[in-house]
Coordinates of N, CA and C and ligand atoms in Angstrom, one line a residue:
M1 N 114.7 -42.8 90.4 CA 114.4 -44.0 90.0 C 115.3 -45.1 90.5
T2 N 115.0 -46.4 90.8 CA 116.0 -47.2 91.4 C 116.8 -47.8 90.2
G3 N 117.7 -48.6 90.6 CA 119.0 -49.1 89.6 C 118.1 -50.1 88.7
K4 N 117.3 -50.7 89.1 CA 116.4 -51.8 88.5 C 115.8 -51.1 87.2
T5 N 115.2 -50.0 87.6 CA 114.3 -49.2 86.5 C 115.3 -48.7 85.5
H6 N 116.3 -48.1 86.1 CA 117.3 -47.7 85.0 C 118.0 -48.3 84.1
M7 N 118.2 -49.7 84.7 CA 118.9 -50.8 83.8 C 117.8 -51.0 82.6
M8 N 116.5 -51.4 83.1 CA 115.6 -51.5 82.2 C 115.2 -50.6 81.2
G9 N 115.2 -49.3 81.8 CA 115.2 -48.0 80.8 C 116.3 -48.1 79.8
G10 N 117.5 -48.3 80.3 CA 118.6 -48.3 79.2 C 118.6 -49.5 78.1
I11 N 118.0 -50.6 78.6 CA 117.8 -51.7 77.7 C 116.8 -51.3 76.8
A12 N 115.6 -51.0 77.4 CA 114.4 -50.6 76.3 C 114.9 -49.5 75.3
A13 N 115.8 -48.4 75.7 CA 116.0 -47.2 74.8 C 116.8 -47.9 73.8
A14 N 118.0 -48.7 74.2 CA 119.0 -49.1 73.3 C 118.4 -50.2 72.2
T15 N 117.5 -51.0 72.8 CA 117.0 -52.0 71.9 C 115.9 -51.2 70.9
A16 N 115.4 -50.3 71.3 CA 114.6 -49.6 70.2 C 115.5 -48.8 69.2
V17 N 116.4 -48.2 69.7 CA 117.3 -47.6 68.7 C 118.0 -48.6 67.8
A18 N 118.6 -49.6 68.4 CA 119.2 -50.8 67.5 C 118.2 -51.3 66.6
Y19 N 117.0 -51.3 66.8 CA 115.9 -51.9 66.0 C 115.7 -50.9 64.7
Y20 N 115.5 -49.6 65.1 CA 115.3 -48.7 64.0 C 116.4 -48.1 63.2
Y21 N 117.7 -48.2 63.6 CA 118.7 -47.7 63.1 C 119.8 -48.6 62.7
G22 N 119.5 -50.0 63.0 CA 120.3 -51.0 62.5 C 121.6 -51.4 63.3
F23 N 121.5 -51.1 64.5 CA 122.8 -51.3 65.4 C 122.7 -52.7 65.7
E24 N 123.8 -53.3 66.3 CA 123.9 -54.6 66.8 C 123.2 -54.5 68.1
P25 N 122.0 -55.4 68.3 CA 121.2 -55.3 69.3 C 121.7 -55.7 70.8
V26 N 122.5 -56.9 70.7 CA 123.2 -57.3 71.9 C 124.3 -56.4 72.6
T27 N 125.0 -56.0 71.7 CA 126.1 -55.1 72.0 C 125.4 -53.7 72.6
M28 N 124.4 -53.2 72.0 CA 123.8 -52.0 72.3 C 123.1 -52.1 73.4
A29 N 122.4 -53.1 73.8 CA 121.6 -53.4 75.0 C 122.8 -53.5 76.2
A30 N 123.7 -54.2 76.2 CA 124.7 -54.2 77.1 C 125.3 -52.8 77.4
A31 N 125.5 -52.2 76.4 CA 126.3 -50.7 76.6 C 125.1 -50.0 77.1
G32 N 124.1 -49.9 76.8 CA 122.9 -49.2 77.2 C 122.5 -49.3 78.6
T33 N 123.0 -50.6 79.2 CA 122.7 -50.9 80.5 C 123.9 -50.3 81.3
V34 N 125.0 -50.3 80.8 CA 126.1 -49.6 81.6 C 125.8 -48.1 81.6
G35 N 125.6 -47.5 80.5 CA 125.2 -45.9 80.2 C 124.0 -45.6 81.4
A36 N 123.2 -46.6 81.5 CA 122.1 -46.3 82.2 C 122.4 -46.1 83.8
L37 N 123.4 -46.7 84.0 CA 123.9 -46.7 85.6 C 124.9 -45.6 85.8
L38 N 125.6 -45.3 84.8 CA 126.8 -44.3 84.8 C 126.4 -43.1 85.7
P39 N 125.3 -42.3 85.2 CA 124.9 -41.2 86.1 C 124.9 -41.2 87.5
D40 N 124.4 -42.3 88.0 CA 124.4 -42.4 89.4 C 125.7 -42.8 90.4
L41 N 126.8 -42.5 89.5 CA 128.1 -42.5 90.1 C 128.1 -41.4 91.1
C42 N 127.3 -40.4 91.1 CA 127.1 -39.5 92.2 C 126.6 -39.7 93.3
H43 N 126.0 -41.2 93.5 CA 125.5 -41.7 94.7 C 126.1 -42.9 95.1
T44 N 126.8 -42.7 96.2 CA 127.7 -43.8 96.9 C 126.9 -45.0 97.2
K45 N 125.5 -44.9 97.2 CA 124.9 -46.2 97.6 C 124.2 -47.0 96.4
S46 N 124.4 -46.3 95.2 CA 123.8 -46.9 93.9 C 124.8 -48.2 93.5
K47 N 124.1 -48.9 92.6 CA 124.7 -50.1 92.1 C 126.2 -49.7 91.7
I48 N 126.3 -48.6 90.7 CA 127.6 -48.3 90.3 C 128.5 -47.7 91.3
G49 N 127.9 -46.9 92.1 CA 128.6 -46.3 93.2 C 129.3 -47.1 94.2
R50 N 128.6 -48.5 94.4 CA 129.2 -49.3 95.4 C 130.4 -50.1 94.6
K51 N 130.3 -50.1 93.2 CA 131.6 -50.8 92.6 C 132.7 -49.8 92.5
F52 N 132.4 -48.5 92.5 CA 133.7 -47.7 92.3 C 133.5 -46.5 93.5
P53 N 133.6 -47.2 94.8 CA 133.3 -46.2 95.9 C 134.2 -44.9 96.1
L54 N 135.5 -45.1 95.5 CA 136.4 -43.8 95.8 C 135.9 -42.8 94.9
L55 N 135.8 -43.3 93.6 CA 135.3 -42.2 92.5 C 133.9 -41.6 93.0
S56 N 133.1 -42.7 93.3 CA 131.6 -42.1 93.7 C 131.7 -41.1 95.0
T57 N 132.5 -41.4 95.9 CA 132.4 -40.6 97.1 C 133.1 -39.0 96.6
L58 N 134.2 -39.2 95.7 CA 134.6 -37.9 95.2 C 133.6 -37.1 94.4
I59 N 132.9 -37.7 93.5 CA 131.9 -37.0 92.7 C 130.8 -36.5 93.7
S60 N 130.3 -37.4 94.6 CA 129.2 -36.9 95.3 C 129.7 -35.8 96.4
S61 N 130.9 -35.8 96.8 CA 131.3 -34.7 97.7 C 131.6 -33.3 96.9
V62 N 132.1 -33.5 95.7 CA 132.4 -32.4 94.9 C 130.9 -31.6 94.2
F63 N 130.2 -32.6 93.8 CA 128.9 -31.9 93.1 C 127.8 -32.2 93.6
G64 N 127.6 -33.3 94.7 CA 126.3 -33.5 95.2 C 125.4 -34.5 94.3
H65 N 124.3 -35.0 94.6 CA 123.7 -35.8 93.9 C 122.9 -35.3 92.8
R66 N 122.7 -35.9 91.8 CA 121.9 -35.5 90.6 C 122.2 -34.1 90.0
T67 N 123.4 -33.8 89.9 CA 123.8 -32.4 89.4 C 124.6 -32.8 88.1
F68 N 126.1 -32.6 88.4 CA 127.0 -32.9 87.3 C 126.7 -34.0 86.2
T69 N 126.6 -35.2 87.1 CA 126.4 -36.5 86.3 C 125.2 -36.6 85.7
H70 N 124.2 -35.5 86.1 CA 122.9 -35.7 85.4 C 122.5 -34.6 84.5
S71 N 123.7 -34.1 83.7 CA 123.5 -33.0 83.1 C 123.9 -33.1 81.7
L72 N 123.5 -32.1 80.8 CA 123.8 -32.1 79.4 C 125.4 -32.0 79.2
L73 N 126.0 -31.3 80.1 CA 127.4 -31.1 80.2 C 128.2 -32.6 80.3
F74 N 127.8 -33.2 81.2 CA 128.4 -34.7 81.4 C 128.1 -35.6 80.1
L75 N 127.0 -35.4 79.6 CA 126.5 -36.1 78.5 C 127.5 -35.9 77.3
L76 N 127.8 -34.6 77.1 CA 128.6 -34.1 76.2 C 130.2 -34.8 76.3
I77 N 130.5 -34.7 77.4 CA 132.0 -35.1 77.8 C 131.9 -36.6 77.6
I78 N 131.0 -37.4 78.0 CA 130.9 -38.8 77.7 C 131.1 -39.0 76.2
Y79 N 130.2 -38.2 75.4 CA 130.1 -38.1 74.1 C 131.5 -38.1 73.4
L80 N 132.3 -37.2 73.8 CA 133.6 -36.9 73.4 C 134.6 -37.9 73.6
I81 N 134.5 -38.5 74.8 CA 135.2 -39.5 75.2 C 135.0 -40.8 74.5
A82 N 133.7 -41.1 74.2 CA 133.2 -42.3 73.5 C 133.6 -42.3 72.0
K83 N 133.5 -41.1 71.4 CA 133.6 -40.9 69.9 C 135.4 -41.0 69.8
T84 N 136.0 -40.8 70.7 CA 137.4 -40.6 70.7 C 138.1 -42.1 70.9
Y85 N 137.5 -42.8 72.1 CA 138.1 -43.9 72.5 C 137.5 -45.3 72.0
I86 N 136.1 -45.1 71.7 CA 135.3 -46.4 71.5 C 135.1 -46.6 70.0
P87 N 135.9 -47.5 69.2 CA 135.7 -47.6 67.9 C 134.5 -48.3 67.3
N88 N 133.6 -48.8 68.3 CA 132.4 -49.7 68.0 C 131.2 -48.7 68.1
D89 N 130.4 -48.4 67.0 CA 129.4 -47.6 67.1 C 128.2 -48.1 68.0
S90 N 127.9 -49.4 68.0 CA 126.8 -50.0 68.8 C 127.1 -49.8 70.2
L91 N 128.5 -49.9 70.5 CA 128.9 -49.8 71.8 C 128.8 -48.3 72.4
S92 N 129.2 -47.3 71.6 CA 129.3 -45.9 72.0 C 127.9 -45.2 71.9
V93 N 127.3 -45.6 70.8 CA 125.9 -45.0 70.7 C 125.0 -45.6 71.9
G94 N 125.0 -46.8 72.2 CA 124.3 -47.7 73.2 C 124.7 -46.9 74.6
L95 N 126.0 -46.6 74.8 CA 126.4 -46.0 76.1 C 125.5 -44.8 76.3
L96 N 125.7 -43.8 75.2 CA 125.0 -42.6 75.1 C 123.3 -42.7 75.3
I97 N 122.9 -43.6 74.7 CA 121.3 -43.7 74.7 C 121.0 -44.3 76.1
G98 N 121.8 -45.2 76.9 CA 121.5 -45.5 78.2 C 121.7 -44.5 79.1
M99 N 122.7 -43.5 78.9 CA 122.7 -42.3 79.8 C 121.6 -41.2 79.7
A100 N 121.2 -41.3 78.4 CA 120.1 -40.4 78.1 C 118.8 -40.9 78.7
S101 N 118.7 -42.1 78.7 CA 117.5 -42.8 79.2 C 117.4 -42.3 80.9
H102 N 118.6 -42.5 81.4 CA 118.7 -42.3 82.9 C 118.2 -41.0 83.1
L103 N 118.6 -39.9 82.5 CA 118.5 -38.6 82.6 C 116.9 -38.2 82.6
L104 N 116.4 -38.9 81.5 CA 114.9 -38.8 81.0 C 114.0 -39.3 82.5
L105 N 114.5 -40.5 82.9 CA 113.9 -41.0 83.9 C 113.8 -40.5 85.2
D106 N 115.1 -40.0 85.5 CA 115.3 -39.0 86.8 C 114.5 -37.7 86.4
A107 N 114.3 -37.3 85.4 CA 113.6 -36.2 85.2 C 112.0 -36.4 85.5
G108 N 111.7 -37.5 85.5 CA 110.3 -37.8 85.6 C 110.2 -38.4 87.2
T109 N 111.1 -37.9 88.0 CA 110.8 -38.1 89.7 C 110.7 -36.8 90.2
V110 N 110.1 -36.9 91.5 CA 109.7 -35.6 92.1 C 110.9 -34.5 92.2
N111 N 112.1 -35.0 92.6 CA 113.1 -34.2 92.6 C 113.8 -33.5 91.3
G112 N 113.5 -34.2 90.2 CA 113.9 -33.9 88.8 C 115.4 -33.9 88.9
I113 N 116.0 -33.2 87.8 CA 117.7 -33.2 87.7 C 118.0 -31.8 87.3
K114 N 119.3 -31.7 87.6 CA 119.9 -30.4 87.4 C 120.5 -30.6 86.0
F115 N 119.8 -30.5 84.9 CA 120.2 -30.9 83.6 C 120.9 -29.9 82.9
L116 N 120.8 -28.6 83.4 CA 121.9 -27.7 82.9 C 122.9 -27.2 83.8
F117 N 123.3 -28.1 84.8 CA 124.4 -27.8 85.4 C 125.4 -27.2 84.7
P118 N 126.3 -26.2 85.1 CA 126.3 -25.7 86.5 C 125.1 -24.7 87.1
A119 N 124.1 -24.4 86.2 CA 122.9 -23.7 86.3 C 122.2 -24.5 87.4
T120 N 121.7 -23.9 88.4 CA 121.0 -24.8 89.3 C 119.4 -25.1 89.1
I121 N 119.0 -24.6 87.9 CA 117.6 -24.8 87.5 C 117.1 -26.4 87.6
K122 N 116.0 -26.7 88.3 CA 115.6 -27.9 88.3 C 114.7 -28.3 87.1
V123 N 115.2 -29.5 86.4 CA 114.4 -29.8 85.2 C 113.5 -31.0 85.5
R124 N 112.3 -30.9 85.5 CA 111.4 -32.1 85.8 C 110.3 -32.3 84.6
L125 N 109.8 -33.4 84.3 CA 108.8 -33.5 83.4 C 107.6 -33.3 83.9
P126 N 106.5 -33.0 83.1 CA 105.2 -32.5 83.7 C 104.5 -33.8 84.4
F127 N 104.9 -35.0 84.1 CA 104.3 -36.2 84.9 C 105.6 -36.8 85.6
Y128 N 105.4 -37.0 86.8 CA 106.7 -37.6 87.5 C 106.1 -38.5 88.8
V129 N 107.0 -39.4 89.1 CA 106.6 -40.4 90.2 C 107.6 -40.3 91.2
R130 N 107.2 -40.9 92.2 CA 108.2 -40.9 93.6 C 109.1 -42.4 93.5
T131 N 110.3 -42.0 93.6 CA 111.0 -43.3 93.5 C 110.7 -44.4 94.5
G132 N 110.6 -45.5 94.0 CA 110.1 -46.7 94.7 C 108.7 -46.8 94.9
S133 N 107.9 -45.9 94.2 CA 106.5 -46.1 94.4 C 105.7 -46.9 93.6
T134 N 104.3 -47.1 93.4 CA 103.6 -47.8 92.6 C 103.9 -47.2 91.3
G135 N 104.0 -45.9 91.1 CA 104.1 -45.2 89.8 C 105.3 -45.7 89.2
E136 N 106.4 -45.7 90.0 CA 107.7 -46.5 89.3 C 107.4 -47.8 89.0
Q137 N 106.8 -48.7 89.6 CA 106.3 -50.0 89.3 C 105.7 -50.1 88.0
V138 N 105.0 -48.9 87.7 CA 104.2 -49.0 86.2 C 105.2 -48.6 85.2
V139 N 106.1 -47.6 85.6 CA 107.2 -47.2 84.7 C 107.9 -48.4 84.1
L140 N 108.4 -49.3 85.3 CA 109.2 -50.3 85.0 C 108.5 -51.5 84.2
A141 N 107.2 -51.7 84.3 CA 106.3 -52.8 83.6 C 106.3 -52.1 82.2
A142 N 106.1 -50.9 81.9 CA 106.0 -50.4 80.6 C 107.2 -50.6 79.9
L143 N 108.4 -50.3 80.5 CA 109.8 -50.1 79.9 C 109.9 -51.8 79.5
T144 N 109.5 -52.7 80.4 CA 109.8 -54.1 80.3 C 108.9 -54.4 78.9
M145 N 107.8 -54.0 78.8 CA 107.0 -54.1 77.6 C 107.6 -53.7 76.3
V146 N 108.0 -52.5 76.6 CA 108.6 -51.9 75.2 C 109.8 -52.6 74.7
T147 N 110.7 -53.2 75.8 CA 111.9 -54.1 75.4 C 111.4 -55.4 75.0
C148 N 110.4 -55.9 75.4 CA 109.9 -57.3 74.9 C 109.3 -57.0 73.3
Y149 N 108.6 -55.9 73.2 CA 108.1 -55.5 71.8 C 109.3 -55.5 70.8
Y150 N 110.4 -55.0 71.2 CA 111.5 -54.8 70.1 C 112.3 -56.0 70.0
I151 N 112.4 -56.8 71.1 CA 113.1 -58.2 71.2 C 112.2 -59.1 70.2
A152 N 110.9 -59.1 70.2 CA 110.0 -59.9 69.4 C 110.3 -59.4 67.9
G153 N 110.5 -58.1 67.8 CA 110.7 -57.5 66.5 C 112.0 -58.2 65.8
F154 N 113.0 -58.2 66.7 CA 114.2 -58.7 66.4 C 114.2 -60.2 65.8
C155 N 113.2 -60.8 66.5 CA 113.1 -62.4 66.3 C 112.1 -62.6 65.1
G156 N 111.5 -61.4 64.5 CA 110.9 -61.5 63.3 C 109.2 -61.8 63.7
I157 N 109.0 -61.6 64.9 CA 107.7 -61.6 65.3 C 107.0 -60.3 65.4
S158 N 105.9 -60.1 64.7 CA 105.4 -58.7 64.5 C 104.0 -58.6 65.6
I159 N 104.1 -57.5 66.5 CA 103.2 -57.3 67.4 C 102.3 -56.1 66.7
P160 N 101.0 -56.5 66.6 CA 100.2 -55.1 66.0 C 99.9 -53.9 66.9
I161 N 101.0 -53.5 67.6 CA 101.0 -52.3 68.4 C 102.2 -51.5 68.0
H162 N 102.0 -50.0 68.1 CA 103.0 -49.1 67.5 C 103.5 -48.1 68.6
F163 N 104.7 -48.1 68.9 CA 105.1 -47.1 69.8 C 105.8 -46.0 69.1
Ligands
LIG201 ZN1 120.1 -40.7 88.7

């Protein structure tokens, strides 16, 4: 998926979790956006890869694309770091939710992800789209609607649809 879809995925997931579990929504959405971009550190041309070219080049040459940074192991490492160093729950949970949304979205693409890295098993959802395709546009539109639904919820506007 493209950076734009990942950002919207992170915002949608973080907003939904904030809504149901009572976290601070703006902080959580911001952290969700960062978390949603973090796994693509393995890609030097990604939004985050261009911000941290040295780290990104290092990760992509050591691990390759969509392996370590798209795995349960990486999620656990970030969880431990966040738990230890980030005192704000909306921030740390948002970061992890954003990352999880990234992995889920990439598992919904043709190449899937190596979720169980260092095992090389490819994990892919039963329904998947090609990055940059019309299918991805549909996913992006759906994520945008989910986000609007929960933002409306925070504003006290109830939309009679349930996710
Ligand atoms: Zn990715």
